[in-house]
Short mmCIF file of C-alpha atoms in Angstrom, two decimals:
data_model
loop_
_atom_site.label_atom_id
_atom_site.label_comp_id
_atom_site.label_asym_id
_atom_site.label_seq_id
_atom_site.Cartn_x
_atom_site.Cartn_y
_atom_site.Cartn_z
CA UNK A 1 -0.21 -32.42 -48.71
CA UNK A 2 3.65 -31.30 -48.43
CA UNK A 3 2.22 -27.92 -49.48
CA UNK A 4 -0.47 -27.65 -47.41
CA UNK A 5 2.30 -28.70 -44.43
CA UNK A 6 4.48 -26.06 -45.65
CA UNK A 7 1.83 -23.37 -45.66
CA UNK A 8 0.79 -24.09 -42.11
CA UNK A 9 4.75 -24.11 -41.21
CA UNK A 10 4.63 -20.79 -43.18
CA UNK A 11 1.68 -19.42 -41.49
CA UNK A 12 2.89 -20.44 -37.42
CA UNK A 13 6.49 -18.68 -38.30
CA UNK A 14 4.76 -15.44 -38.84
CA UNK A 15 2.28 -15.64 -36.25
CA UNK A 16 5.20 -16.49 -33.78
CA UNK A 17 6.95 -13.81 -35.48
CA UNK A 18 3.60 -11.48 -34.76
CA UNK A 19 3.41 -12.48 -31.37
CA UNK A 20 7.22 -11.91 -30.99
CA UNK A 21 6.65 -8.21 -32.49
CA UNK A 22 4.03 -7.54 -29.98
CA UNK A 23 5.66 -8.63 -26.84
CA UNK A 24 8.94 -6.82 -27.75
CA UNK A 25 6.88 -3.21 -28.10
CA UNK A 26 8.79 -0.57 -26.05
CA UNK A 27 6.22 1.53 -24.56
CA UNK A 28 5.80 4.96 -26.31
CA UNK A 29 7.77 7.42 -24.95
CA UNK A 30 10.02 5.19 -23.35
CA UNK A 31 14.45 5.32 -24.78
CA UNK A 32 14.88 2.31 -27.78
CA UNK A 33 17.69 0.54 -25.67
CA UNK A 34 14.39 -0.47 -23.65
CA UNK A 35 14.26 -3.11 -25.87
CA UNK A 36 17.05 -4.72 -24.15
CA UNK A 37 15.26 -5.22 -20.85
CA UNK A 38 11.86 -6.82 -22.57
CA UNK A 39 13.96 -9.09 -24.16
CA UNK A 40 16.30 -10.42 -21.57
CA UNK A 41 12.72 -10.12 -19.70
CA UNK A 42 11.02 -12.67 -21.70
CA UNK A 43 14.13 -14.95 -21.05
CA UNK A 44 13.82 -15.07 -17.72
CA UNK A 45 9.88 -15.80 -17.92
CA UNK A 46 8.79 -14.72 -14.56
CA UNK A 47 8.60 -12.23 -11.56
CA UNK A 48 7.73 -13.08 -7.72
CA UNK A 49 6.44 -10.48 -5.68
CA UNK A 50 5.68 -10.62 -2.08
CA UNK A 51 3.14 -8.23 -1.44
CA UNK A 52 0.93 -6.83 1.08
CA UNK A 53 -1.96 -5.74 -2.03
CA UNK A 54 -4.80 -7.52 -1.49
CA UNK A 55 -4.67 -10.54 -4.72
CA UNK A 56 -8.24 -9.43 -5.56
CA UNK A 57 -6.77 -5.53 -5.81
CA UNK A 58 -3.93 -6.51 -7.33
CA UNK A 59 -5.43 -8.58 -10.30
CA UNK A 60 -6.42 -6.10 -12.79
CA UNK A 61 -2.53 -4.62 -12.62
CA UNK A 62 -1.61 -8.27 -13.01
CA UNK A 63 -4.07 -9.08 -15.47
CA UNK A 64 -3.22 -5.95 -17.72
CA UNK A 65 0.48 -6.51 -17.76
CA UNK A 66 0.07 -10.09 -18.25
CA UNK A 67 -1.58 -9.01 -21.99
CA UNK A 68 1.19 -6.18 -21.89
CA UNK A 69 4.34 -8.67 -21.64
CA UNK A 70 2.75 -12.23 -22.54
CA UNK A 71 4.87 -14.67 -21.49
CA UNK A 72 6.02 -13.10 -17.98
CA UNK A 73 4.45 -15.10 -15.50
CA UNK A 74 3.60 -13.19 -11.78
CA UNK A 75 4.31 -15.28 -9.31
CA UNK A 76 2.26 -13.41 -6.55
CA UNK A 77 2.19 -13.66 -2.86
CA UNK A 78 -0.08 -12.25 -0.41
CA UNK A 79 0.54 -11.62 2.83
CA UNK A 80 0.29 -9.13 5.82
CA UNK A 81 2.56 -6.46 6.26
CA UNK A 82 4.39 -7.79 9.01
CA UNK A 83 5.22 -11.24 7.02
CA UNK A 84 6.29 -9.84 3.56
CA UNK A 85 9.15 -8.25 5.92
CA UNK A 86 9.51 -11.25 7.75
CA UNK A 87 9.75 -13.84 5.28
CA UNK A 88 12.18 -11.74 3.21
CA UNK A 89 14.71 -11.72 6.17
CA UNK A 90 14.36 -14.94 6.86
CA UNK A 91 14.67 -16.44 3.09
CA UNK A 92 17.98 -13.94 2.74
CA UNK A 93 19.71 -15.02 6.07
CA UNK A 94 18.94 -19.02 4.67
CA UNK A 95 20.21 -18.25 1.58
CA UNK A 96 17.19 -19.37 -0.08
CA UNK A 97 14.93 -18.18 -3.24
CA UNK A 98 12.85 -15.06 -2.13
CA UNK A 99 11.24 -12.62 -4.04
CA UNK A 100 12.51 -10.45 -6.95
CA UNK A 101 9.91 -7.31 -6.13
CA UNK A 102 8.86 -6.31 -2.85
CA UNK A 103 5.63 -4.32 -2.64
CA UNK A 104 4.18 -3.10 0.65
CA UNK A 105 1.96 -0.40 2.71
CA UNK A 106 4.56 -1.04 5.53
CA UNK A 107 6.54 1.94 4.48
CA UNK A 108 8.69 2.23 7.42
CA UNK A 109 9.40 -1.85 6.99
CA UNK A 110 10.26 -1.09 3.11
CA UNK A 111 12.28 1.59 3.86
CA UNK A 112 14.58 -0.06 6.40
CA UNK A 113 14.78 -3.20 3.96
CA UNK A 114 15.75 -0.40 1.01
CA UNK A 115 18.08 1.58 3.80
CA UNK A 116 19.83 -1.39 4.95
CA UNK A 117 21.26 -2.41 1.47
CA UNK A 118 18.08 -4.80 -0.21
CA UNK A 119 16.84 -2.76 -2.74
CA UNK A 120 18.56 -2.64 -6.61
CA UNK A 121 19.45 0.96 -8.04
CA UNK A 122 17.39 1.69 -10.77
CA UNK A 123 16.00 4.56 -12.05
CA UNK A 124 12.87 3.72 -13.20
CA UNK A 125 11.74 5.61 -16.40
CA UNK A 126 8.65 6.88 -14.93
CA UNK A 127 10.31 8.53 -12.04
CA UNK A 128 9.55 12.23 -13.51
CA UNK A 129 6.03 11.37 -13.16
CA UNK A 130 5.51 10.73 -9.39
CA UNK A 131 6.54 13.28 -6.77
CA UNK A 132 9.46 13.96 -5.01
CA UNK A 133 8.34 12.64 -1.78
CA UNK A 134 7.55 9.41 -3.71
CA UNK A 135 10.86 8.18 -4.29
CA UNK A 136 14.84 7.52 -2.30
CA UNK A 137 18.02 7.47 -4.39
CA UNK A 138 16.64 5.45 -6.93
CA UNK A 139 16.02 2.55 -4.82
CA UNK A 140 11.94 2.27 -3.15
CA UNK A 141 9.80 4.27 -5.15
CA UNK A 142 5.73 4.97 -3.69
CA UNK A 143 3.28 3.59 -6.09
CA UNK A 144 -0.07 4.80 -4.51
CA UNK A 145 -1.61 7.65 -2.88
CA UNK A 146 -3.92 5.93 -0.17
CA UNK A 147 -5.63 7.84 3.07
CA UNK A 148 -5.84 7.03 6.71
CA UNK A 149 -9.70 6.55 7.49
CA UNK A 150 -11.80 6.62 10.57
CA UNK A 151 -14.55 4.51 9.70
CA UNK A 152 -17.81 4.11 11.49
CA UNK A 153 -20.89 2.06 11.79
CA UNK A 154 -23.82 4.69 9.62
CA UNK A 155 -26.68 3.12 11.69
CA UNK A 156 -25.45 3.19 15.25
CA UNK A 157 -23.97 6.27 14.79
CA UNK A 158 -25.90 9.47 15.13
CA UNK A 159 -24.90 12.07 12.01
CA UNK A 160 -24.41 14.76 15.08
CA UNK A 161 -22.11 12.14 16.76
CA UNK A 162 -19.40 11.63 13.30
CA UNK A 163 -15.96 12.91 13.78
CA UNK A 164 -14.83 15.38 11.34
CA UNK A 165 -11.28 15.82 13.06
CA UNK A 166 -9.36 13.87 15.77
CA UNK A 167 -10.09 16.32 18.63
CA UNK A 168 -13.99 15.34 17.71
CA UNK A 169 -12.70 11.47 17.71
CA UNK A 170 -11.00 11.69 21.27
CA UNK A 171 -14.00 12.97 22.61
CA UNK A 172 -15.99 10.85 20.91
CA UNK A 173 -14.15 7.66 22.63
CA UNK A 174 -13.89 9.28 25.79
CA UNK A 175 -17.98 8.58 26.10
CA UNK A 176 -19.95 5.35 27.67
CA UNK A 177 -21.04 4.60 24.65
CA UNK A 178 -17.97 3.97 22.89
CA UNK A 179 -16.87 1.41 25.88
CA UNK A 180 -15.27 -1.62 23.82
CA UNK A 181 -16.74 -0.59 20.74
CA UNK A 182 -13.67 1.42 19.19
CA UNK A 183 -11.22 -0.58 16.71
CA UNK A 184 -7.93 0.18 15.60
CA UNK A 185 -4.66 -1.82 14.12
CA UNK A 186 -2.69 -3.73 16.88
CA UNK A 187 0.69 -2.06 16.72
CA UNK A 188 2.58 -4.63 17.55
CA UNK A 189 1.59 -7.10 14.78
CA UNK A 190 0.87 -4.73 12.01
CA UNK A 191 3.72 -2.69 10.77
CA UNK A 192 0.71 -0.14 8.67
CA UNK A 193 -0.77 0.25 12.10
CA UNK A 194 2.63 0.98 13.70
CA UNK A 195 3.37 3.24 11.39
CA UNK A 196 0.41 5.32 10.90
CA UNK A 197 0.38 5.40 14.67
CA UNK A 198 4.15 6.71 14.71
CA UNK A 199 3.14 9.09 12.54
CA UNK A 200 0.38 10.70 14.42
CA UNK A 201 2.63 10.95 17.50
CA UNK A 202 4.01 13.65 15.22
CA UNK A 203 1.54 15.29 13.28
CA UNK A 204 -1.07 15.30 16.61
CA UNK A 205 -0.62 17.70 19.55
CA UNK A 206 -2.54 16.18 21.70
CA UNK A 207 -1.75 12.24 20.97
CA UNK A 208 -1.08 11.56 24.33
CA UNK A 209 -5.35 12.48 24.70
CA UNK A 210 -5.91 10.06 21.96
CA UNK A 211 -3.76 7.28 23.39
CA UNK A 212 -5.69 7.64 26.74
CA UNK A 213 -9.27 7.96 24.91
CA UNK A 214 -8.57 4.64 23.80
CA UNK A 215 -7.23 3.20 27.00
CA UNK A 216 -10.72 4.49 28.43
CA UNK A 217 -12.74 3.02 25.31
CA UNK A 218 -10.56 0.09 26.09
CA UNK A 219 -10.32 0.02 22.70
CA UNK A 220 -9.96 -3.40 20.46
CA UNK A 221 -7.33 -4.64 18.21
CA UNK A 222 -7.00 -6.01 15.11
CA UNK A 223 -4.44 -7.20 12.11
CA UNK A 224 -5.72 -6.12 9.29
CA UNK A 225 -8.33 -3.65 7.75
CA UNK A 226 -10.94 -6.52 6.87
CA UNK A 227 -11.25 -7.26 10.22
CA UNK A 228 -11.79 -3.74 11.35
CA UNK A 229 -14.69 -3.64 8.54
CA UNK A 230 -16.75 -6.54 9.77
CA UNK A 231 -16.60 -5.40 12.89
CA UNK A 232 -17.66 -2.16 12.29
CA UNK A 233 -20.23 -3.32 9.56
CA UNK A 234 -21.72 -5.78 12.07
CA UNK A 235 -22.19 -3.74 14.96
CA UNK A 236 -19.61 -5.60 17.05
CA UNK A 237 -17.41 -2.19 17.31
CA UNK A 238 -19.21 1.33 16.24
CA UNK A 239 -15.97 3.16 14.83
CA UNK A 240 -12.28 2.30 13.39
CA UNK A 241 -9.38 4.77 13.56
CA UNK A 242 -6.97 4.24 11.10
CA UNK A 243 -8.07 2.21 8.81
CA UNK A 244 -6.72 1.85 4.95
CA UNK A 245 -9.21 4.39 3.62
CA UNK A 246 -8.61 2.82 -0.10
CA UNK A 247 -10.01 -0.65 1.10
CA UNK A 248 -12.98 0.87 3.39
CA UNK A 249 -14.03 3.31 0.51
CA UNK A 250 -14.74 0.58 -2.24
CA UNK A 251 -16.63 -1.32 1.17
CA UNK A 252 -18.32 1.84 1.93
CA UNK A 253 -20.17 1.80 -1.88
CA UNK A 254 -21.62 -1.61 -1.40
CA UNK A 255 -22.00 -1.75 2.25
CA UNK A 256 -24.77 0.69 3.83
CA UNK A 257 -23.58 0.51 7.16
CA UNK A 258 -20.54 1.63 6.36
CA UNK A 259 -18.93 5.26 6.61
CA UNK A 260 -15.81 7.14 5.99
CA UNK A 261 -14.06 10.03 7.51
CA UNK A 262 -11.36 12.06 6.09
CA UNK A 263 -9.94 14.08 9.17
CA UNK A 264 -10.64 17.63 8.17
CA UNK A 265 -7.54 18.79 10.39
CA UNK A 266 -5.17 16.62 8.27
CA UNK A 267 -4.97 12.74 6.62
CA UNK A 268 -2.13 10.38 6.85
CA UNK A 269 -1.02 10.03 3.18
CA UNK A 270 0.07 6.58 2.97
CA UNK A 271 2.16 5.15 -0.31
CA UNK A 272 2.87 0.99 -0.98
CA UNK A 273 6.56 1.11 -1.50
CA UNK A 274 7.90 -0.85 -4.25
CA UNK A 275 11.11 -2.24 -4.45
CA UNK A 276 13.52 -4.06 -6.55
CA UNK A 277 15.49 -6.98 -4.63
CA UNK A 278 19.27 -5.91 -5.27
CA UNK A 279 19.24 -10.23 -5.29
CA UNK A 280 16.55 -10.49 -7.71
CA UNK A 281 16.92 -13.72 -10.06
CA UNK A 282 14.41 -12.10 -12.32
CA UNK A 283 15.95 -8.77 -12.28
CA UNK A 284 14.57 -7.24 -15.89
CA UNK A 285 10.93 -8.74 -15.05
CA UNK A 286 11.56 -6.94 -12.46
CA UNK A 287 11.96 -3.18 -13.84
CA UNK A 288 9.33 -4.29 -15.98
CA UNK A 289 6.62 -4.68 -13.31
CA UNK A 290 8.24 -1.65 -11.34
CA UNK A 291 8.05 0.81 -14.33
CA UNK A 292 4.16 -0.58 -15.45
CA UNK A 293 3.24 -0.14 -11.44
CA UNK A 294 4.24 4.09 -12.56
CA UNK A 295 3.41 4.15 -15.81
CA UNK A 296 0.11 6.47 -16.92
CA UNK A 297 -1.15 2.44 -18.29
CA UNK A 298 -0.91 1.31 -14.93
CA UNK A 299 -1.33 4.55 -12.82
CA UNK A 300 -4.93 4.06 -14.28
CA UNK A 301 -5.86 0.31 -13.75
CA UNK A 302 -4.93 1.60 -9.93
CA UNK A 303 -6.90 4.55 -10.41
CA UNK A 304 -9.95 2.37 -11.77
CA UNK A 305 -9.63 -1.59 -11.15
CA UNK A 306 -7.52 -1.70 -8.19
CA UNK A 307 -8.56 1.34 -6.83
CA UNK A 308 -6.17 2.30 -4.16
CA UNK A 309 -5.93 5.85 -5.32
CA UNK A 310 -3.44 6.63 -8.43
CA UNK A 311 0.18 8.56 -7.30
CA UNK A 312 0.45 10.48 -10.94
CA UNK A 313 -1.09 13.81 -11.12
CA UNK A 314 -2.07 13.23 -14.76
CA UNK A 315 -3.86 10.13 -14.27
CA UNK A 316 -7.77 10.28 -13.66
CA UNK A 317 -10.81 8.04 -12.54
CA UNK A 318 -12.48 7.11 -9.52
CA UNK A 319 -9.53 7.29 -7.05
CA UNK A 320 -6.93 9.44 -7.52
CA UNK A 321 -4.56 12.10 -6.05
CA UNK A 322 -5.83 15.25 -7.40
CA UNK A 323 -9.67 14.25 -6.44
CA UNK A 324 -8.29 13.06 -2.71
CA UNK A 325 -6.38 16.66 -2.48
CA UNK A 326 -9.40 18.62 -3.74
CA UNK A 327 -11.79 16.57 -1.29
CA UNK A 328 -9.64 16.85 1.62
CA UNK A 329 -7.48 20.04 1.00
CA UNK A 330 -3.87 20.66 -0.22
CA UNK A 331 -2.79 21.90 3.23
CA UNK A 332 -4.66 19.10 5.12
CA UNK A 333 -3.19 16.19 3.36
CA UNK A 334 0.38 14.60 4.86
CA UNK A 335 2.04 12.79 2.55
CA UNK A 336 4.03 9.98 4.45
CA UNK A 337 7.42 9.93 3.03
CA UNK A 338 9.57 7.13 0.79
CA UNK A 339 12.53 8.50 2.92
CA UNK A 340 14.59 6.74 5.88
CA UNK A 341 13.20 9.84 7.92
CA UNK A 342 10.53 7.80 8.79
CA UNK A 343 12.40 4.67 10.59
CA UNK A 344 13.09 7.01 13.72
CA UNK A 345 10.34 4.59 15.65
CA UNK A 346 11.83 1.65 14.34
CA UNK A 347 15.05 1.68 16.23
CA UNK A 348 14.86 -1.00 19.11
CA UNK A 349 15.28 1.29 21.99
CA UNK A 350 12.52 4.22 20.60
CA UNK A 351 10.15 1.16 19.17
CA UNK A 352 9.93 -0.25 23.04
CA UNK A 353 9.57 2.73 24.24
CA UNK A 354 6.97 3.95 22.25
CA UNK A 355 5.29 0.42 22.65
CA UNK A 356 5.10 0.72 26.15
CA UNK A 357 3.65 4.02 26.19
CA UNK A 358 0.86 2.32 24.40
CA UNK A 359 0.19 -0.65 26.75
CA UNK A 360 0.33 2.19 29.36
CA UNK A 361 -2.46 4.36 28.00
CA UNK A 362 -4.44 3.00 25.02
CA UNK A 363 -3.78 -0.81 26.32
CA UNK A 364 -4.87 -0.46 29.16
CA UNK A 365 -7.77 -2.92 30.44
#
């Protein structure tokens, strides 16, 4: 009996030892002193991230890192855009437990967070692999390569009558037919619809025509992408402008009355910006999650279970970089920068004032 007890002791030591061994693998590739950060990872036990992913997106990428580190728990929270910013201010100002990673498609919101002192330095060992544009000062790194849509109902619509551009969508809108049936983000709750709106303001000559095609479409407003979808889907609105092309691409292969448009004259290229809370409690779960978010491993479950369109060149699958800049064009495709360039709109004064313009013309009832 005492034997058989000491062979079983026997046996769990070298499992636990096994188990041990596996968790502390450093990646391939990656510098031996990585070891370091698993380890003191595993102590710590967990990582929150506040996160405007989707949870059903972001599970595989969860699920595959959970059997990468076992024995880091994600503590994962979903929200909108608008609250991830929100309810990191608010928890920072009280003093209170926030999160250690901050993930978001709000890349202006991420970047004034980042800008304004938030974000850790850390230079992630994966940043050779993304590009340039991807990345500020070793600080908010972009972790997907994701288009701006216009989306539109495929059995109300004509073929003749689809956009292929945004002159074609302004004149689209501009037409009876289009009266209330036109969706976009509301601007002033969604910081992704903010943005991607700031951002045409610069990359479209003739915005000022698409802010009044809407105000003459009297066009409808909406928080999030879902929303856009089962409109669209159900008839209720005929076309979205705008919308997160990653999300209404997967809908678009199991729902037959939706379609997607690539602008042909150029796509917003938007990135979820990941950051490191300079705070974090969980600080080496922390680079852990934020290097497997870049790494080839993960790059791929993006590519193929999440599928918001991989960053790396050399990763491949369903949606990806190189088969977005091959469908769309090299020269048509406009990355959105991880760079404070792009909080010009966000200063009080400019954000009013470009606010108002909206009410004014695209708001107008």
């Amino acid at each position: 009996m005492q034997t058989k007890t000491l062979l079983q002791a026997a046996l769990a030591t070298a499992f636990a030892s096994l188990a041990g061994a596996a968790f502390a693998q450093v990646p391939a590739g990656y510098p031996a002193d990585y070891q370091k950060i698993i380890d003191a990872a595993k102590k710590e036990g967990k990582v929150v991230i506040y996160s405007a992913t989707d949870s059903k997106a972001a599970a595989p990428l969860i699920k595959d890192f959970s059997a990468l580190y076992p024995g880091i728990t994600v503590e994962y929270n979903d929200m909108n855009s608008t609250e991830v910013y929100n309810r990191f201010i608010s928890e920072v100002a009280a003093g209170g437990n926030t999160a250690d990673v901050m993930w978001s498609s709000a890349m202006d919101l991420q970047m004034r967070l980042a800008s304004d002192g938030y974000a850790l330095k850390y230079k992630s060992v994966e940043a050779a692999k993304i590009p340039g544009w991807a990345m500020w000062d070793d600080q908010a790194y972009g972790t997907t390569f994701e288009p701006a849509a216009i989306v539109y109902n495929k059995r109300l619509l004509d073929p003749k009558e689809v956009p292929k551009n945004h002159d074609d969508f302004v004149k689209l809108i501009a037409t009876p037919k289009f009266k209330d049936k036109v969706t976009t983000y509301d601007i002033e709750k969604s910081g992704v619809g903010f943005m991607f709106m700031a951002q045409d303001a610069k990359e479209y000559p003739q915005f000022l025509a698409l802010q009044n095609a809407f105000g003459t479409a009297k066009v409808r407003v909406q928080s999030s992408t879902g929303t856009m979808m089962e409109r669209i889907s159900s008839g209720e609105n005929l076309i979205g402008y705008n919308v997160l092309g990653s999300y209404a691409l997967v809908r678009a292969k199991t729902d037959p009355s939706i379609g997607v448009v690539l602008p042909k004259d150029y796509t917003l290229i938007l990135s979820r910006v990941q950051f490191i809370n300079k705070n974090a409690k969980n600080v080496n779960a922390s680079k852990l999650w934020l290097d497997y978010v870049l790494s080839h491993r993960g790059q791929t479950i993006i590519a193929n279970g999440a599928k918001l369109f991989a960053i790396r060149a050399d990763v491949t699958g369903e949606t990806t970089s190189a088969e977005l800049i091959k469908e769309i064009g090299a020269a048509n495709v406009k990355p959105i920068p991880v760079h404070p360039i792009i909080l010009q709109f966000l200063g009080p004064a400019k954000r009013m004032a470009f606010l108002k313009q909206w009410k004014e013309t695209a708001g107008k009832k």
